[in-house]
Amino acid sequence: MAGRQAQRRGPRGRGELELEVLSCLAAADRSMTPAEVQQTIGDLAYTTVMTTLSRLHAKGALERQTAGRAYAYSLVGGERMARSNMAAHQMLKVLDEESDRAGVLARFVAELDPADEKLLAKLIGQATPSTASPRRTTRRPRTGS
Amino acid sequence: MIVVAAVPLLVGALLFCAVRPCARRLPPALAVRLLTVLALSVALCSGLVLSVLAVLVGAQLGPMPQIGNWSAEAIRRESDLPVLAGLAALLIVAGFLTSAAIQAGRSLRDLTRARRLAQTLHPVGDTLVLIEDEVPTAYAVAGAGGRVVVSTSMLRALSAPERRVLIAHERAHLRHGHHIYLHLARLAAAANPLLRPTADAVAASVERWADEEAAAEVGDRQLAAHTLAKAALVRTERCGSHEALAIAESYVVERVQALLAPPTHRRRSLASLVLLGFGASWAAAATVALWGNNVVQIAEAVYHHR
């Protein structure tokens, strides 16, 4: 999917921008400067990224240190928070299973059976994933983990 | 009158057979709205019709004519219903009502519990909740203003544009209150088993609706299709086993295929067919209710003129 030129539609809402920036930082799992965030997301103006980051900082969602001439932003207590959410997440999962998929959770995707797995891989023109070891599917540019 | 009374059940039977292909040919947002309303209508109307039949037969039995001051003989003559049919209607209505009440209670309980749990999730920012699940996971929970729960493993597996698809999908669920449709369709299906495939079709269309919103937001249906497929493949890979499949079916293959195909356009004929089923059900229910009322009034007149 590298090099895909997507024709974007319309400006994003404030809520969506914040989610995008936050998920970008969570995926990177390190502090990032506005320039790095902009480069990763790709199709946002630098000022938009700057504004979003400082707004999130003002809300207390991000912390920042000076990195050279710019600020580097990172999630506040990201990992600790992620761990503290696990209990509620587990309970929600159980609740969802019990309630016979009656719409407590709207899951993004579920697991595939082997036939669907092959079909899907073919549909998007990808080689069938090896079922052996977990394969790194990350395709983000330059985020040495 | 038996023929008219059968109309809502007939619409239910047609839905039972044809709802999935029908839903696939409609734009998902329209399909969800139309099918939820139709399912509720069919459930209500078939319940109403069966109740009238049950009441007419019940009114002839035991001490009921004395209590209600009507003539059992007149009801029998005017309604011309076999007693067995009425008893069957009574049993079915009782069953439907019980199961609908149970489902309604369950839905309320589950929604309340989910809301309470959603309040204990700590978001970064306003809606995003991060978790450390090894299995790539993402879902939306209504409640506490809506939460989008995503595991960091899912975020890492996707590229930035793909993450945007994921976020837009979950936000669409929250924005349009998709869980309400799911619960209403589930309720209708509990009240009338003929509507179970309709509830499934609503569940599938809700996902398609969110997919299409996400695709429109990033302006690229292919990208949306790839994101879905990639997320499902990564998730399956990390899960190791395929046992969990039975629990949460989310129609991934169907959804990817739909996104790779050209968008579905509004089909006037199909949509009007659904509306026709809606109209026919309510017309039949109203006719039967008026007729039942009429029969009882005649029976009362006969009783008083004796």
XYZ file of C-alpha atoms in Angstrom:
451
model
C 0.000 0.000 0.000
C 3.069 2.203 0.016
C 2.842 5.105 -2.373
C -0.935 4.954 -2.618
C -2.243 8.305 -3.663
C -5.572 8.699 -1.939
C -7.783 11.566 -2.904
C -8.748 12.990 0.456
C -12.178 14.352 1.018
C -12.798 17.453 3.045
C -11.119 18.619 6.227
C -11.198 16.444 9.319
C -13.136 17.388 12.385
C -11.344 18.371 15.562
C -12.261 15.122 17.325
C -10.930 13.026 14.493
C -7.683 14.960 14.306
C -7.077 14.415 17.990
C -7.763 10.696 17.695
C -5.436 10.395 14.739
C -2.599 12.208 16.446
C -3.067 10.269 19.679
C -3.125 6.916 17.901
C -0.036 7.921 15.958
C 1.822 8.621 19.214
C 0.506 5.425 20.799
C 1.667 3.351 17.848
C 5.102 4.956 17.869
C 5.453 4.418 21.616
C 7.976 7.227 21.991
C 7.934 11.002 21.989
C 7.607 12.691 18.625
C 8.109 16.198 17.347
C 5.329 17.857 15.335
C 7.408 17.344 12.199
C 7.633 13.609 12.855
C 3.922 13.334 13.499
C 3.193 15.255 10.337
C 5.509 13.039 8.335
C 3.888 9.868 9.693
C 0.308 10.957 9.107
C 1.273 12.333 5.753
C -1.523 14.540 4.576
C -1.869 17.187 7.261
C -0.506 20.701 7.317
C 2.269 21.321 9.811
C 0.281 24.026 11.562
C -2.684 21.685 11.941
C -0.477 19.098 13.610
C 1.068 21.782 15.836
C -2.315 23.111 16.904
C -3.684 19.658 17.613
C -0.648 18.660 19.648
C -0.686 21.804 21.767
C -4.442 21.498 22.288
C -3.960 17.927 23.506
C -1.144 19.124 25.723
C -3.405 21.799 27.187
C -6.004 19.131 27.912
C -3.411 17.133 29.783
C -3.379 14.215 27.371
C 0.204 14.848 26.260
C 3.413 15.855 27.978
C 6.304 17.523 26.213
C 10.022 18.073 26.535
C 12.210 20.324 24.474
C 14.000 18.447 21.745
C 16.343 20.810 20.021
C 14.344 23.762 18.822
C 10.951 22.026 18.882
C 8.914 20.215 21.513
C 8.679 16.449 21.537
C 5.279 15.162 22.632
C 4.371 11.871 24.274
C 1.279 10.358 25.854
C 0.772 11.002 29.542
C 1.054 7.696 31.358
C 0.293 5.804 28.159
C 1.425 2.380 29.251
C 0.166 2.685 32.802
C -3.185 3.816 31.517
C -3.314 0.989 29.005
C -2.714 -1.508 31.797
C -5.286 0.062 34.082
C -7.898 -0.247 31.339
C -7.388 -3.983 30.992
C -9.813 -4.972 33.747
C -12.731 -3.059 32.233
C -11.746 -4.314 28.782
C -11.809 -7.938 29.940
C -15.220 -7.465 31.553
C -16.595 -5.833 28.421
C -15.295 -8.731 26.353
C -17.041 -11.255 28.576
C -20.223 -9.179 28.545
C -20.135 -9.047 24.754
C -19.731 -12.803 24.491
C -22.540 -13.459 26.943
C -24.980 -11.116 25.308
C -24.865 -13.097 22.064
C -23.489 -10.219 19.949
C -26.482 -8.090 20.774
C -24.553 -4.929 20.156
C -22.824 -4.078 23.391
C -19.589 -3.647 21.482
C -19.143 -2.736 17.866
C -16.047 -4.731 17.000
C -13.955 -3.661 14.086
C -13.054 -7.149 12.873
C -13.307 -10.687 14.145
C -11.130 -13.723 13.555
C -11.343 -15.516 10.230
C -11.645 -19.201 9.550
C -8.884 -20.656 7.344
C -10.990 -20.530 4.156
C -11.910 -16.884 4.716
C -8.311 -16.127 5.548
C -7.153 -17.392 2.157
C -9.992 -15.682 0.328
C -9.329 -12.379 2.017
C -5.601 -12.528 1.376
C -6.387 -13.167 -2.283
C -8.914 -10.356 -2.438
C -6.434 -7.744 -1.365
C -3.671 -9.297 -3.409
C -1.522 -10.322 -0.522
C 0.295 -13.602 -0.114
C -1.453 -15.956 2.296
C 0.017 -15.230 5.686
C 2.036 -17.998 7.164
C 0.222 -19.365 10.177
C 3.490 -20.182 11.884
C 5.141 -17.288 13.663
C 3.629 -13.851 14.069
C 4.889 -11.814 11.183
C 5.648 -8.139 11.379
C 3.045 -6.493 9.232
C 4.070 -3.018 10.194
C 4.656 -0.881 7.170
C 5.117 2.462 8.718
C 8.088 4.354 7.450
C 11.087 4.720 9.683
C 9.904 3.869 13.140
C 12.688 1.795 14.511
C 10.868 0.161 17.440
C -60.285 -12.529 7.643
C -57.840 -15.359 8.288
C -56.144 -14.372 5.031
C -55.759 -10.744 6.132
C -54.568 -11.914 9.538
C -51.833 -13.922 7.842
C -50.335 -10.887 6.074
C -47.845 -9.789 8.782
C -46.677 -13.373 9.176
C -46.377 -13.644 5.418
C -44.215 -10.530 5.311
C -42.168 -12.105 8.100
C -41.803 -15.298 6.071
C -40.709 -13.331 2.994
C -38.125 -11.519 5.102
C -36.973 -14.846 6.484
C -36.208 -16.048 2.964
C -35.010 -12.935 1.184
C -33.661 -10.405 3.646
C -29.917 -11.008 3.249
C -29.669 -10.541 -0.531
C -32.134 -7.673 -0.237
C -30.014 -5.915 2.392
C -26.890 -6.370 0.308
C -28.422 -4.518 -2.622
C -29.397 -1.445 -0.618
C -27.050 1.296 0.605
C -26.229 0.159 4.155
C -27.521 3.240 5.979
C -30.868 2.896 4.237
C -30.943 -0.868 4.775
C -30.381 -0.502 8.530
C -33.149 2.067 8.961
C -35.689 0.367 6.695
C -35.103 -3.129 8.009
C -35.186 -2.099 11.664
C -38.501 -0.316 11.191
C -39.897 -3.180 9.134
C -38.773 -5.795 11.656
C -40.380 -3.904 14.534
C -43.567 -3.419 12.502
C -43.830 -7.059 11.548
C -43.201 -8.115 15.145
C -45.827 -5.717 16.489
C -48.404 -6.417 13.775
C -48.111 -10.183 13.901
C -48.385 -9.982 17.673
C -51.444 -7.751 17.400
C -53.171 -9.977 14.859
C -52.529 -13.123 16.863
C -53.738 -11.383 20.025
C -57.047 -10.493 18.363
C -57.555 -14.092 17.268
C -56.649 -15.329 20.729
C -59.032 -12.883 22.395
C -61.915 -13.848 20.121
C -61.516 -17.518 20.951
C -60.759 -16.866 24.610
C -63.911 -14.756 24.924
C -66.040 -17.806 24.130
C -64.480 -20.049 26.728
C -65.505 -20.820 30.317
C -67.005 -17.956 32.298
C -65.797 -15.272 29.884
C -69.197 -14.608 28.204
C -70.806 -13.961 31.630
C -67.966 -11.747 32.794
C -67.815 -9.706 29.589
C -71.557 -9.634 28.906
C -71.369 -10.939 25.374
C -72.794 -13.865 23.516
C -70.338 -16.697 22.904
C -72.590 -18.012 20.188
C -72.517 -14.668 18.327
C -68.735 -14.475 18.516
C -68.425 -18.006 17.168
C -70.815 -17.232 14.306
C -69.373 -13.828 13.430
C -65.688 -14.663 13.696
C -65.940 -18.148 12.234
C -62.661 -19.161 13.869
C -61.710 -22.729 14.682
C -61.151 -22.991 18.447
C -57.852 -24.756 17.869
C -56.535 -21.881 15.739
C -57.402 -19.444 18.512
C -55.706 -21.581 21.143
C -52.637 -21.875 18.965
C -52.629 -18.083 18.533
C -52.893 -17.674 22.302
C -49.937 -19.946 22.941
C -47.823 -18.300 20.254
C -48.577 -14.785 21.490
C -47.732 -15.795 25.050
C -44.440 -17.256 23.829
C -43.576 -14.190 21.737
C -44.369 -11.781 24.552
C -42.333 -13.731 27.078
C -39.307 -13.951 24.839
C -39.575 -10.270 23.864
C -39.789 -9.278 27.527
C -36.746 -11.399 28.352
C -34.778 -9.894 25.469
C -35.787 -6.355 26.429
C -34.638 -6.953 29.987
C -31.387 -8.449 28.789
C -30.709 -5.573 26.404
C -31.338 -2.991 29.107
C -29.150 -4.828 31.581
C -26.311 -5.249 29.090
C -26.448 -1.640 27.942
C -26.405 -0.395 31.516
C -23.481 -2.643 32.378
C -21.576 -1.588 29.263
C -22.168 2.046 30.101
C -20.927 1.571 33.622
C -17.831 -0.256 32.396
C -17.218 2.426 29.758
C -17.083 4.977 32.556
C -14.241 3.101 34.209
C -12.108 3.199 31.051
C -9.545 6.000 31.155
C -9.283 7.744 27.810
C -6.316 9.701 26.544
C -7.986 12.848 25.314
C -11.747 12.593 24.954
C -12.617 9.217 23.441
C -9.563 7.084 22.695
C -8.944 4.269 25.162
C -5.689 2.364 24.851
C -5.274 -1.203 26.012
C -2.363 -3.604 25.983
C -3.987 -6.621 24.369
C -1.603 -8.831 22.419
C -4.453 -9.709 20.075
C -5.107 -6.669 17.883
C -8.472 -5.367 19.049
C -10.675 -2.395 18.294
C -14.247 -1.652 19.239
C -16.628 1.119 20.174
C -18.702 1.255 23.353
C -21.615 3.599 23.677
C -21.857 5.322 27.037
C -19.851 7.999 28.826
C -20.008 9.998 25.607
C -18.727 7.058 23.589
C -15.379 5.337 23.797
C -13.173 3.960 21.062
C -11.107 1.161 22.554
C -8.006 0.145 20.612
C -5.100 -2.075 21.537
C -1.662 -0.685 20.867
C -0.954 -3.910 18.947
C -3.697 -2.940 16.478
C -2.363 0.588 16.118
C 1.146 -0.719 15.455
C -0.081 -3.171 12.836
C -1.683 -0.411 10.769
C -0.202 2.483 8.805
C -1.331 6.049 9.517
C -3.953 6.156 6.719
C -5.243 2.763 7.858
C -5.532 3.996 11.421
C -7.631 6.819 10.076
C -10.027 4.289 8.510
C -10.264 2.409 11.793
C -10.974 5.584 13.765
C -13.566 6.806 11.276
C -15.302 3.413 11.376
C -15.614 3.359 15.145
C -16.665 6.984 15.305
C -19.423 6.283 12.781
C -20.798 3.598 15.121
C -20.929 6.087 17.958
C -22.186 9.041 15.931
C -25.158 7.191 14.484
C -26.066 5.266 17.633
C -25.696 1.938 15.850
C -26.159 -0.081 19.018
C -29.758 1.158 19.242
C -30.600 -0.378 15.858
C -28.931 -3.618 16.866
C -30.930 -3.860 20.073
C -34.240 -2.984 18.406
C -33.693 -5.557 15.664
C -32.726 -8.124 18.281
C -35.911 -7.306 20.197
C -38.048 -7.796 17.073
C -36.332 -11.115 16.405
C -37.027 -12.225 19.969
C -40.704 -11.375 19.517
C -40.916 -13.278 16.243
C -38.361 -15.916 15.234
C -39.111 -15.295 11.556
C -37.205 -12.039 11.991
C -33.919 -13.583 13.113
C -32.290 -13.303 9.668
C -33.445 -9.682 9.577
C -31.656 -8.979 12.845
C -28.519 -10.567 11.395
C -28.901 -8.469 8.246
C -29.185 -5.328 10.374
C -26.020 -6.305 12.247
C -24.160 -6.843 8.970
C -25.496 -3.624 7.455
C -24.469 -1.628 10.520
C -20.869 -2.701 9.941
C -21.177 -1.886 6.250
C -22.606 1.523 7.139
C -19.583 2.323 9.312
C -17.266 0.968 6.584
C -18.794 3.239 3.970
C -18.591 6.257 6.268
C -14.936 5.513 6.907
C -14.279 5.056 3.182
C -16.001 8.359 2.436
C -14.010 10.092 5.132
C -10.650 9.001 3.747
C -11.991 9.283 0.205
C -10.718 5.844 -0.761
C -12.805 2.654 -0.672
C -9.829 0.483 -1.610
C -7.882 1.756 1.354
C -10.849 0.960 3.599
C -11.071 -2.569 2.154
C -7.354 -3.150 2.665
C -7.503 -1.886 6.230
C -10.317 -4.248 7.138
C -8.617 -7.216 5.531
C -5.277 -6.422 7.094
C -6.763 -5.962 10.563
C -8.668 -9.243 10.293
C -5.628 -11.127 8.990
C -3.331 -9.768 11.676
C -5.900 -10.536 14.332
C -6.360 -14.086 13.107
C -2.623 -14.594 12.955
C -2.105 -13.429 16.532
C -5.057 -15.358 17.882
C -3.527 -18.629 16.802
C -6.735 -20.590 17.174
C -9.944 -20.201 15.245
C -12.159 -21.122 18.151
C -13.349 -17.623 18.870
C -15.046 -17.424 15.487
C -18.430 -18.567 16.666
C -18.609 -15.793 19.223
C -18.257 -12.683 17.181
C -19.007 -12.925 13.524
C -18.447 -9.628 11.841
C -18.775 -10.540 8.188
C -15.303 -9.362 7.242
C -15.090 -11.069 3.856
C -18.478 -9.770 2.802
C -17.548 -6.271 3.907
C -14.240 -6.286 2.044
C -15.938 -7.533 -1.102
C -18.557 -4.810 -0.846
C -15.886 -2.122 -0.501
C -13.958 -3.462 -3.485
C -17.132 -3.468 -5.596
C -18.655 -0.209 -6.842
C -20.865 1.511 -4.252
C -24.477 0.419 -3.982
C -26.934 2.954 -5.239
C -30.351 3.563 -3.908
C -32.753 1.113 -5.484
C -36.172 2.614 -5.657
C -37.899 -0.690 -6.409
C -36.290 -2.576 -3.552
C -36.824 0.208 -1.045
C -40.464 0.549 -2.062
C -40.893 -3.205 -1.689
C -39.742 -2.899 1.910
C -42.143 0.008 2.440
C -44.913 -2.072 0.883
C -44.294 -4.821 3.418
C -44.436 -2.186 6.152
C -47.735 -0.757 4.843
C -49.302 -4.166 4.294
C -48.453 -5.280 7.829
C -49.979 -2.226 9.477
C -53.041 -2.245 7.182
C -53.658 -5.910 7.974
C -53.203 -5.352 11.701
C -55.595 -2.387 11.676
C -58.195 -4.316 9.668
C -58.053 -7.306 11.972
C -58.231 -5.109 15.086
C -61.289 -3.231 13.772
C -62.931 -6.479 12.746
C -62.303 -8.026 16.156
C -63.776 -4.970 17.827
C -66.779 -5.213 15.567
C -67.357 -8.879 16.351
C -67.302 -8.205 20.079
C -69.710 -5.279 19.701
C -72.174 -7.452 17.808
C -71.843 -10.148 20.444
C -72.547 -7.599 23.158
C -75.628 -6.352 21.307
C -76.883 -9.909 20.889
C -76.327 -10.573 24.623
C -78.278 -7.470 25.673
C -81.207 -8.053 23.304
C -81.873 -11.547 24.539
